[in-house]
XYZ file of C-alpha atoms in Angstrom:
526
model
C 0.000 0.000 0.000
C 2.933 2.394 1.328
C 4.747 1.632 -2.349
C 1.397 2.289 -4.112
C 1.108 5.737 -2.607
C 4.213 6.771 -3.265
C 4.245 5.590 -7.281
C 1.102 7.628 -7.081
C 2.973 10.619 -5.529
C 6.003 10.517 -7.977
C 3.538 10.621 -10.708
C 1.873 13.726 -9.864
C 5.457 15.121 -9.172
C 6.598 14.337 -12.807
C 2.994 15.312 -14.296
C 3.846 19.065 -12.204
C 7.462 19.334 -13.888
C 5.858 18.925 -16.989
C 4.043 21.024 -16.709
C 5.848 23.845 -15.549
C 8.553 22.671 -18.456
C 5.567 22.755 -20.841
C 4.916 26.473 -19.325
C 8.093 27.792 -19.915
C 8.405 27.056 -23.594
C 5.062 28.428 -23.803
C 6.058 31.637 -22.705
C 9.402 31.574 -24.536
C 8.157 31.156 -27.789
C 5.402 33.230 -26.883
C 7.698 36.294 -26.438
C 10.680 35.336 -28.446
C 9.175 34.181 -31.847
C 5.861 35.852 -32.141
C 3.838 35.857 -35.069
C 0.960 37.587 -33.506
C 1.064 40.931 -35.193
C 2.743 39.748 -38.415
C -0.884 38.121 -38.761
C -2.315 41.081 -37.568
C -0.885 43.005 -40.379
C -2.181 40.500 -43.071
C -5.788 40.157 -41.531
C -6.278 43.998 -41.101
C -3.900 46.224 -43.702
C -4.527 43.668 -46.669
C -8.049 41.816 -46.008
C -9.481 44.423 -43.895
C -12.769 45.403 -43.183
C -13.776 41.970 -43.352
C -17.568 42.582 -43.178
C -19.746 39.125 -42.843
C -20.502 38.395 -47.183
C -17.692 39.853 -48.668
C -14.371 38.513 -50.401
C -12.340 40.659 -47.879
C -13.424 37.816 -45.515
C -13.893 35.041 -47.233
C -9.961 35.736 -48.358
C -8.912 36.399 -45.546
C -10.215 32.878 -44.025
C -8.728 31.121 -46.981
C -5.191 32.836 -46.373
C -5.431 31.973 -42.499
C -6.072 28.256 -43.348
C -3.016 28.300 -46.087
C -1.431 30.334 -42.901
C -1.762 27.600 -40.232
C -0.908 24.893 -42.875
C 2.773 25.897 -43.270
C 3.045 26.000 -39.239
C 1.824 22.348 -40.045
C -1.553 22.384 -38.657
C -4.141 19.587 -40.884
C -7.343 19.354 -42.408
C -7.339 23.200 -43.019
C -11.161 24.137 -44.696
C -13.756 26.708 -44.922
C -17.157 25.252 -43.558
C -19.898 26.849 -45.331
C -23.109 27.949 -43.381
C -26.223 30.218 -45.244
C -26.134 33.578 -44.225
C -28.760 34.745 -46.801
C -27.975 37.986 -47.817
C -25.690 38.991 -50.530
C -22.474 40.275 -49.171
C -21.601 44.471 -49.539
C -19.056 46.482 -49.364
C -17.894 49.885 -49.877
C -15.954 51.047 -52.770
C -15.440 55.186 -53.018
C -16.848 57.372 -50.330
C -16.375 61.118 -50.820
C -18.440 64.242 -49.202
C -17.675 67.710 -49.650
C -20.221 70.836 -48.006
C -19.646 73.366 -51.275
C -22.481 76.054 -49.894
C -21.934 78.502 -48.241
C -18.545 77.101 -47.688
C -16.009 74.175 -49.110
C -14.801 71.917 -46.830
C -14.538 68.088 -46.519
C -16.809 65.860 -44.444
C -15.628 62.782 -42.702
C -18.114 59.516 -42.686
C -18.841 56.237 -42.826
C -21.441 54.903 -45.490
C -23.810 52.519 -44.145
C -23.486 49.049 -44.639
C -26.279 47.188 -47.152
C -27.652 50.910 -48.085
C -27.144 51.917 -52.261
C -24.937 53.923 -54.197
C -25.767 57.355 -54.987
C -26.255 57.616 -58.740
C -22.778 58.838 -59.483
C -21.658 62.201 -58.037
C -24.346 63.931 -57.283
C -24.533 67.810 -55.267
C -27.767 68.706 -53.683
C -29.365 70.764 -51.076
C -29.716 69.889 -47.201
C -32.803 69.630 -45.228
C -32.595 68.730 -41.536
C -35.498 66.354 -41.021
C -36.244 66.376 -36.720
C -38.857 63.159 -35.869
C -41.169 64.005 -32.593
C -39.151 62.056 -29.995
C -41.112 58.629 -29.243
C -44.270 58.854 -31.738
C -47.008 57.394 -32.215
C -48.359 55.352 -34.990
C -50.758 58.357 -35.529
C -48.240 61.360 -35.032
C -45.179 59.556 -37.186
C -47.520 59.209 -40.012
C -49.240 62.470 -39.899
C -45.504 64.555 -39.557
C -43.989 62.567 -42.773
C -46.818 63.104 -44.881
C -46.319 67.005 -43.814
C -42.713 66.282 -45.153
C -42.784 64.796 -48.154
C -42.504 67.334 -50.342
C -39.443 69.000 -48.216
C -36.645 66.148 -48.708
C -38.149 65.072 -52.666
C -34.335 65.964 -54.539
C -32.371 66.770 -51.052
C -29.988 65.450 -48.710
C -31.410 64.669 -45.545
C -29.958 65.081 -41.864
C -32.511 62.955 -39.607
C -32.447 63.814 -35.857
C -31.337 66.582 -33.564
C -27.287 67.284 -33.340
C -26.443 65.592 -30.009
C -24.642 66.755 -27.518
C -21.730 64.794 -26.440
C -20.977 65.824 -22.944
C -17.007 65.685 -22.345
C -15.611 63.098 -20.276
C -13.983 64.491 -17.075
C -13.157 61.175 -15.750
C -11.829 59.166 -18.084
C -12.270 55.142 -17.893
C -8.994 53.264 -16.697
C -7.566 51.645 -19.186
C -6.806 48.358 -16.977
C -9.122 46.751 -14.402
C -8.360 47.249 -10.900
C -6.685 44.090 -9.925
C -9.177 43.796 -6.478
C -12.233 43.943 -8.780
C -10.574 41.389 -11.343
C -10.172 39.309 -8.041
C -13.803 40.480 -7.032
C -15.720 39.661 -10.335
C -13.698 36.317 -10.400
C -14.337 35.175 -7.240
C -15.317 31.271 -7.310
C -17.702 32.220 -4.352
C -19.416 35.484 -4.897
C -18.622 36.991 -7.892
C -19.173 40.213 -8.343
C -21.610 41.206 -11.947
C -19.850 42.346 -14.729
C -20.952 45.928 -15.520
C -21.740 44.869 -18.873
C -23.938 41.753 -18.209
C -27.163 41.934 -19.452
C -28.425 45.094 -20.715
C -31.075 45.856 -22.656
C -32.864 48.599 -24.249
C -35.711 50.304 -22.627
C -39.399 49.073 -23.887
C -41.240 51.914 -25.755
C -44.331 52.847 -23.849
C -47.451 52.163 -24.415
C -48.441 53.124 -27.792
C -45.478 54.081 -29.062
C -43.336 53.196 -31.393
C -39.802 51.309 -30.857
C -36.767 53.135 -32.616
C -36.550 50.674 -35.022
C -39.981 50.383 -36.111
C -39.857 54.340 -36.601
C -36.384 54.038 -38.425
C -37.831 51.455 -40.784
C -41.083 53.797 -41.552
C -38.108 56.525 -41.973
C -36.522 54.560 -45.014
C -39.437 53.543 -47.098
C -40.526 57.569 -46.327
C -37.168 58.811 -47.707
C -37.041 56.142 -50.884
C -40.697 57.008 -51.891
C -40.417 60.836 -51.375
C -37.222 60.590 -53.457
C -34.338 61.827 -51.559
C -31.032 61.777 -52.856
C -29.547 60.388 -49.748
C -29.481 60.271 -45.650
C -27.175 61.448 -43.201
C -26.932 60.306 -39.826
C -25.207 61.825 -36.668
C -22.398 59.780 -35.432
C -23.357 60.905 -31.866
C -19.517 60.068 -30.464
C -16.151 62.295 -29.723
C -13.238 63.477 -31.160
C -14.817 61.977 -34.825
C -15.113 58.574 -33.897
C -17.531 56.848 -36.153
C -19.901 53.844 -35.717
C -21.827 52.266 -39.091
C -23.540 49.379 -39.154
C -26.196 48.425 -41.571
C -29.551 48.852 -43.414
C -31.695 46.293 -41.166
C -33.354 44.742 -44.229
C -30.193 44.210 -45.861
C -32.141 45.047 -49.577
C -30.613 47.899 -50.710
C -33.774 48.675 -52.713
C -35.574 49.711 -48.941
C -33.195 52.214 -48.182
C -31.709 55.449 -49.762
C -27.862 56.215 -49.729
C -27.484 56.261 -46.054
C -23.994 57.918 -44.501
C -23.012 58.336 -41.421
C -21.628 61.363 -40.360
C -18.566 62.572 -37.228
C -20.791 64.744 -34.893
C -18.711 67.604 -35.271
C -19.208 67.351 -39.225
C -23.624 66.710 -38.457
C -23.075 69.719 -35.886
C -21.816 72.063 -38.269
C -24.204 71.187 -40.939
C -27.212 71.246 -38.971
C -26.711 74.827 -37.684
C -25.829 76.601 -40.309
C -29.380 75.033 -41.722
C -30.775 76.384 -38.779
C -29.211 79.416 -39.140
C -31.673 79.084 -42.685
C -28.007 79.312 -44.938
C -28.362 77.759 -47.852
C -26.519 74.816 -47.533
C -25.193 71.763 -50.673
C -23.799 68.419 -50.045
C -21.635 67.163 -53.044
C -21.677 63.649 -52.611
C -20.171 60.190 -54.149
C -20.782 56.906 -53.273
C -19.722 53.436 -54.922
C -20.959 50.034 -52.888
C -20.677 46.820 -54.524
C -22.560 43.581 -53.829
C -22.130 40.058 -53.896
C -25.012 37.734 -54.664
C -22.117 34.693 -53.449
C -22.223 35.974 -50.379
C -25.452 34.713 -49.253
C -23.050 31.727 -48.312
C -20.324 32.437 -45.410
C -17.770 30.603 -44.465
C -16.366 29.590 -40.921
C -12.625 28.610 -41.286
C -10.980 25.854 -39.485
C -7.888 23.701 -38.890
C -6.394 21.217 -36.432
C -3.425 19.652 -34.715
C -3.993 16.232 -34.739
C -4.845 14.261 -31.066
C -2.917 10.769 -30.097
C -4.932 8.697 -27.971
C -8.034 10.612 -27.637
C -7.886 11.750 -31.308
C -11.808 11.998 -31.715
C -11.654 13.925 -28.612
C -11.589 18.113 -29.539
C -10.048 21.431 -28.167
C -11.702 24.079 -29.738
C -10.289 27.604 -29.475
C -11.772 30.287 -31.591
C -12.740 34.004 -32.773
C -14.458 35.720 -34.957
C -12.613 36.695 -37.767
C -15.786 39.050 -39.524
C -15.715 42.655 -38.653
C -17.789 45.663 -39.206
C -16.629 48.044 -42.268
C -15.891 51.028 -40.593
C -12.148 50.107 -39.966
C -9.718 47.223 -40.739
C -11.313 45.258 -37.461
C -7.808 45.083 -35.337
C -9.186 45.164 -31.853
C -12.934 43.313 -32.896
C -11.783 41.112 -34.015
C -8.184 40.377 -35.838
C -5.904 40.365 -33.109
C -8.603 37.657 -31.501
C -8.220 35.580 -34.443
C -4.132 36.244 -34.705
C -3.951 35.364 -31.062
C -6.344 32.063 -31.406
C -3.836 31.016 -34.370
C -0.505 31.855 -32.400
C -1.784 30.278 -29.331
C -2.275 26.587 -31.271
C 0.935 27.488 -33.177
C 3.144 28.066 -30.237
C 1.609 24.218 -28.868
C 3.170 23.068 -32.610
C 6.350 24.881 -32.594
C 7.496 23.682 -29.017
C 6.481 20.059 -30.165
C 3.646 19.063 -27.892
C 2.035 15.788 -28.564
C -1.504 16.769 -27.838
C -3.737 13.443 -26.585
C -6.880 15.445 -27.672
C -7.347 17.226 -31.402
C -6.805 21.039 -31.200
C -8.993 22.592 -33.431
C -9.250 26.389 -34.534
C -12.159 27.966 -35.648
C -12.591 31.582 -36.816
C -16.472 32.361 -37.369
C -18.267 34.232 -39.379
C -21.211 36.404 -39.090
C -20.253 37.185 -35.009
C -21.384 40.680 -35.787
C -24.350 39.964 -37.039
C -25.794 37.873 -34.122
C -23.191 34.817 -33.862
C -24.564 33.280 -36.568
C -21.122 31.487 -37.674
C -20.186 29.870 -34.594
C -24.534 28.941 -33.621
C -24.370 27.330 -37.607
C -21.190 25.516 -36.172
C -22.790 24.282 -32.549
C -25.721 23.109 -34.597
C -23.996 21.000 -37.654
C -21.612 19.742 -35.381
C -23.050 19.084 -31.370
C -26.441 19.851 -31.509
C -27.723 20.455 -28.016
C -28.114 18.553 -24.689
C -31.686 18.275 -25.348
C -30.840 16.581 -28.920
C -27.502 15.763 -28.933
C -25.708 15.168 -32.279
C -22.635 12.477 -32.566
C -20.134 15.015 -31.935
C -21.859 16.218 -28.708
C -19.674 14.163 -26.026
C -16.335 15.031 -28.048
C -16.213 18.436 -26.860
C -13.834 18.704 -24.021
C -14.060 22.540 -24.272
C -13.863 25.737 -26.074
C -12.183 28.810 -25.424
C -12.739 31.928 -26.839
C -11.144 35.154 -27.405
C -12.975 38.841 -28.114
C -12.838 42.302 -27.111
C -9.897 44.076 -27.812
C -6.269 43.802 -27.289
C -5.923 44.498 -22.948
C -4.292 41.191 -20.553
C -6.988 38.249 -19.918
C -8.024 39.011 -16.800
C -10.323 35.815 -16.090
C -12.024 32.919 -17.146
C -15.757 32.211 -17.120
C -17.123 28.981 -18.407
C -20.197 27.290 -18.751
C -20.752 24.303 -16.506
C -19.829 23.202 -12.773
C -17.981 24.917 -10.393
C -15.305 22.001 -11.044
C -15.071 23.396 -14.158
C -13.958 26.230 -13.007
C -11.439 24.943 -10.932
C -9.312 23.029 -13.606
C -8.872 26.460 -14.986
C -8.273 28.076 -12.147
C -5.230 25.704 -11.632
C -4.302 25.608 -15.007
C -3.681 29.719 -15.107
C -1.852 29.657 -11.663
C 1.529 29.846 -12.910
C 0.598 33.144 -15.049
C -0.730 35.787 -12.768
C 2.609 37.760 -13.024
C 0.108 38.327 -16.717
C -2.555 39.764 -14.786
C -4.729 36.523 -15.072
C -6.804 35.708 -11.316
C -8.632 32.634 -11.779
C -11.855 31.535 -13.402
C -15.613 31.121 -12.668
C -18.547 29.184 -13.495
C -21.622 30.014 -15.255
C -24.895 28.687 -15.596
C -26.308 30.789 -18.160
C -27.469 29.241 -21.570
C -28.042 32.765 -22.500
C -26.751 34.218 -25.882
C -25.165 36.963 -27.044
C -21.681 38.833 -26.382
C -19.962 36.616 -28.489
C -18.964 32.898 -29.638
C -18.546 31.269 -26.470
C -22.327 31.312 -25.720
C -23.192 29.406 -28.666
C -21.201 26.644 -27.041
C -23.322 27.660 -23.742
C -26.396 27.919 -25.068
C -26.451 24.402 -26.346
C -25.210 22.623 -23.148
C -21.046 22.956 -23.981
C -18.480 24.047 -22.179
C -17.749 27.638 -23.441
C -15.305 29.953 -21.982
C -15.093 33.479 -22.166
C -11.941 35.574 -21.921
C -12.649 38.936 -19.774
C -10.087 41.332 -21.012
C -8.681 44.569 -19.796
C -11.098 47.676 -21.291
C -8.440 49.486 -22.468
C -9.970 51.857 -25.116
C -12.290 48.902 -26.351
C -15.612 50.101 -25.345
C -14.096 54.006 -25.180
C -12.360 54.336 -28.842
C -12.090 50.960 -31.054
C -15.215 48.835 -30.449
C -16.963 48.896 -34.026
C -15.357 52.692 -34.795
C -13.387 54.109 -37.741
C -10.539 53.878 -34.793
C -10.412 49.751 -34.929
C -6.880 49.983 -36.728
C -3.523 47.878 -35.777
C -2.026 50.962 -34.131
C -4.470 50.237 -31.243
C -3.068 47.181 -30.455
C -0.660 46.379 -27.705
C 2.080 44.155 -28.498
C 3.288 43.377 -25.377
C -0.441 42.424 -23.940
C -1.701 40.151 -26.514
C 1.646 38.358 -26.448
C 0.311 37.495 -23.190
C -2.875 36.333 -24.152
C -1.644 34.102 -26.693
C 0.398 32.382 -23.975
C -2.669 31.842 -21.492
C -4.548 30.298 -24.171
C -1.943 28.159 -25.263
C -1.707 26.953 -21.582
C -5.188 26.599 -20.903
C -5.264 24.754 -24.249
C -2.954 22.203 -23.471
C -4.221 21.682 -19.689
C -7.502 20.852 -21.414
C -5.629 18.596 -23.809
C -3.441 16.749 -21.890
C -6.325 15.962 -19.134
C -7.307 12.441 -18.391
C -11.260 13.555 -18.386
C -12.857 16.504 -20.221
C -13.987 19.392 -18.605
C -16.789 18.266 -15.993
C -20.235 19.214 -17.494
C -23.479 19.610 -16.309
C -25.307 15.881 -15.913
C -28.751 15.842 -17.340
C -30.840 16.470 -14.588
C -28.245 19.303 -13.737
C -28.569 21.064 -16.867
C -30.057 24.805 -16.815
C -33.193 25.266 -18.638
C -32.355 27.766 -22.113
C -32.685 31.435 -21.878
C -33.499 33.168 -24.792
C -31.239 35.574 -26.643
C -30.265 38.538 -24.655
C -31.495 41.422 -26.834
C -28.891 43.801 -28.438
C -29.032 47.746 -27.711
C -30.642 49.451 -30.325
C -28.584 50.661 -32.959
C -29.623 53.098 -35.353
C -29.316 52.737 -39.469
């Protein structure tokens, strides 16, 4: 018995100094061979914006798979999934004011909206809705309006306001509330879980049933084109897309820097007579009503049908080249598996990457994955109990701060263990979850369907201040030095989840929470 014990205590001995040998050439060829933001640079300054439908992404999937193949990764592919909509993009964008002054205007064109019919110059009408209407009192004020924005270029809304920020947001989390919100016994709420847009009264209409009334108004009346306030400092830009995606249900729709809506918008007050010259080439792409998700493996030894997945999502909106949402999460999700190939780990379980498409659009890549693939605990499919986990990476370009992943709190603890030896990274431990609730990003398609998902809570840095889905989301904004160390905590936690006898503990049947449906997105207007 006495010998037994101590075989069994020599084997957990060597199993820890392999680890920590493992560790180390994690981290050294994490810092001294990088590759992180020579991908970077391919994925944003050459197939960037890689909005969900276009060739910018579908290229830029196909060059990541030929990418991972010469680092010797396997069964490289792109796995098609039906996005049904053809795929847009922008071409030429130009604005000028040329009455009562010239000057250039700095925008974004709306994603899915038409081109103007070639250079066109017009005058400006600023078109203010009654705040919250009614059915009654929308359709009563744009039948008063018609005949004001047939032939002109339309501002719609009020110039807002942006108040300046006195107290800026820190740029790293405190480490006592990392510690705090990753507590494995009382974990404090993220300030970003769950939030939701207010419910219109009453009677009323919703801001996007009003916005959608707004574009079939606009095309019938015949204006020449839209302009909408970019509502955000020092020019940053957000532009997402026509909700219909039909191009035929909206008018040339650009969004404009506040300070380039303010301007415009008084000196129409100030009754000036005021001309837009305006230009604007889209292109669309009836192939890209089918997206592609790509993927690629190290091959497993002894539990070879068994999978690590780690993933991002490689689409991103047009505004920008995508660097902090999401390219430097799908350059760190490749370097991570690469730096497991280069050192010459023999994995026991397949590593697989995937980089989704259609994240921005409502996780539609990765949920098409989860489906074809696992299927769900209530109706598994054959791949279901293969899964030993997936980890995911999103939101910008700070340290990983914690784990959270879906399933018991042993869960949690294996990763807690397994990102021990890294908290001179900033990394405190991990927690559980219980929520089947989508939305976020990928990981919660894994969730949602009974899987062990884990989520990556980064530093803010200026994610939700500057980059997040702005005309700021460029490689400049991205740390070096930080995502470096992300790439080696994935790697670690990749080959902890590997290397394990058993798979991450899950949820038994009678254990599993009941589905939650989709948490709903703030409103965002066309």
């Amino acid at each position: 018995m006495a010998g037994s014990v101590a075989l069994a205590a020599m084997a957990v001995r060597a199993d820890d100094a392999t680890s920590r040998d493992v560790n180390w050439r994690i981290r050294r060829e994490a810092t001294e061979n990088s590759h992180i933001m020579k991908t970077l640079h391919v994925l944003t300054d050459v197939y960037g914006p890689r909005l969900t439908g276009s060739p910018n992404l579908k290229s830029a999937g196909e060059w990541a798979i030929k990418q991972m193949g010469s680092w010797g990764f396997t069964n490289g592919r792109l796995e098609s999934w039906d996005f049904g909509n053809s795929g847009w993009l922008n071409q030429r964008f130009t604005a000028h004011l040329v009455s009562p002054v010239n000057d250039a205007l700095v925008g974004e064109v709306l994603a899915w909206t038409p081109s103007t019919n070639g250079a066109v110059t017009a005058s400006v009408v600023n078109l203010i809705l009654p705040e919250r209407p009614s059915q009654d009192e929308l359709t009563t004020f744009l039948a008063a309006n018609a005949l004001a924005v047939k032939g002109k270029m339309v501002l719609v809304g009020r110039h807002q306001i942006v108040p300046m920020a006195m107290n800026p947001v820190n740029k790293r989390l405190d480490t006592a509330e990392a510690r705090s919100r990753f507590d494995p016994i009382n974990p404090a709420p993220s300030p970003f879980a769950n939030r939701t847009p207010p419910t219109p009264a009453p009677g009323r209409l919703s801001a996007g049933q009003v916005s959608e009334q707004l574009d079939k108004f606009l095309v019938d009346s015949g204006a020449v084109a839209r302009f909408n306030d970019a509502g955000r400092e020092h020019g940053q830009i957000r532009a997402f897309n026509n909700r219909t995606f039909d191009l035929s249900k909206a008018v040339p729709t650009v969004v404009l820097r506040n300070e380039d809506f303010g301007r415009i918008s008084r000196l129409v007050a100030d009754n000036r007579p005021v001309e837009i010259a305006l230009d604007v080439v889209n292109a669309t792409y009836p192939d890209g009503k089918t997206s592609y998700n790509a993927v690629a493996e190290i091959p497993g030894s002894d539990k070879a049908k068994e999978v690590v997945m780690l993933g991002a999502h490689l689409d991103s909106w047009h505004a920008a080249t995508g660097a902090t949402d999401n390219g430097i999460g799908s350059a760190v999700t490749m370097e991570a598996a690469r730096i497991l190939k280069a050192i010459g780990v023999t994995p026991r379980r397949t590593i697989r990457v995937a980089l989704w498409s259609g994240e921005e659009q409502g996780l539609l890549g990765s949920k098409a994955y989860v489906k074809a693939h696992f299927g769900t605990a209530e109706e598994p499919g054959p791949e279901y109990d293969t899964l030993a986990g997936y980890i995911n990476i999103d939101t910008g370009t700070g340290r990983i701060r914690g784990l959270t992943v879906f399933g018991p709190g042993e869960a949690a603890t294996v990763l807690r263990k397994a990102v021990v030896p890294f908290a001179d990274l900033g990394v405190v431990g991990a927690i559980s979850s219980k929520s089947r609730r989508t939305g976020g990003t990928d990981h919660t398609s894994f969730n949602a369907a009974g899987l062990p998902g884990i989520g990556t809570q980064l530093d803010p840095m200026e994610y939700q201040t500057h980059t997040w889905h702005t005309n700021l989301d460029t490689y400049e904004r991205i740390v070096e030095d930080d995502v470096k160390a992300q790439a080696t905590v994935i790697a670690a936690v990749v080959y902890e989840l590997a290397m394990r006898d058993e798979k991450l503990p899950r949820f038994t049947k009678e254990e599993m929470p009941k589905v939650e449906p989709p948490a709903t997105p703030a409103t965002r207007p066309n």
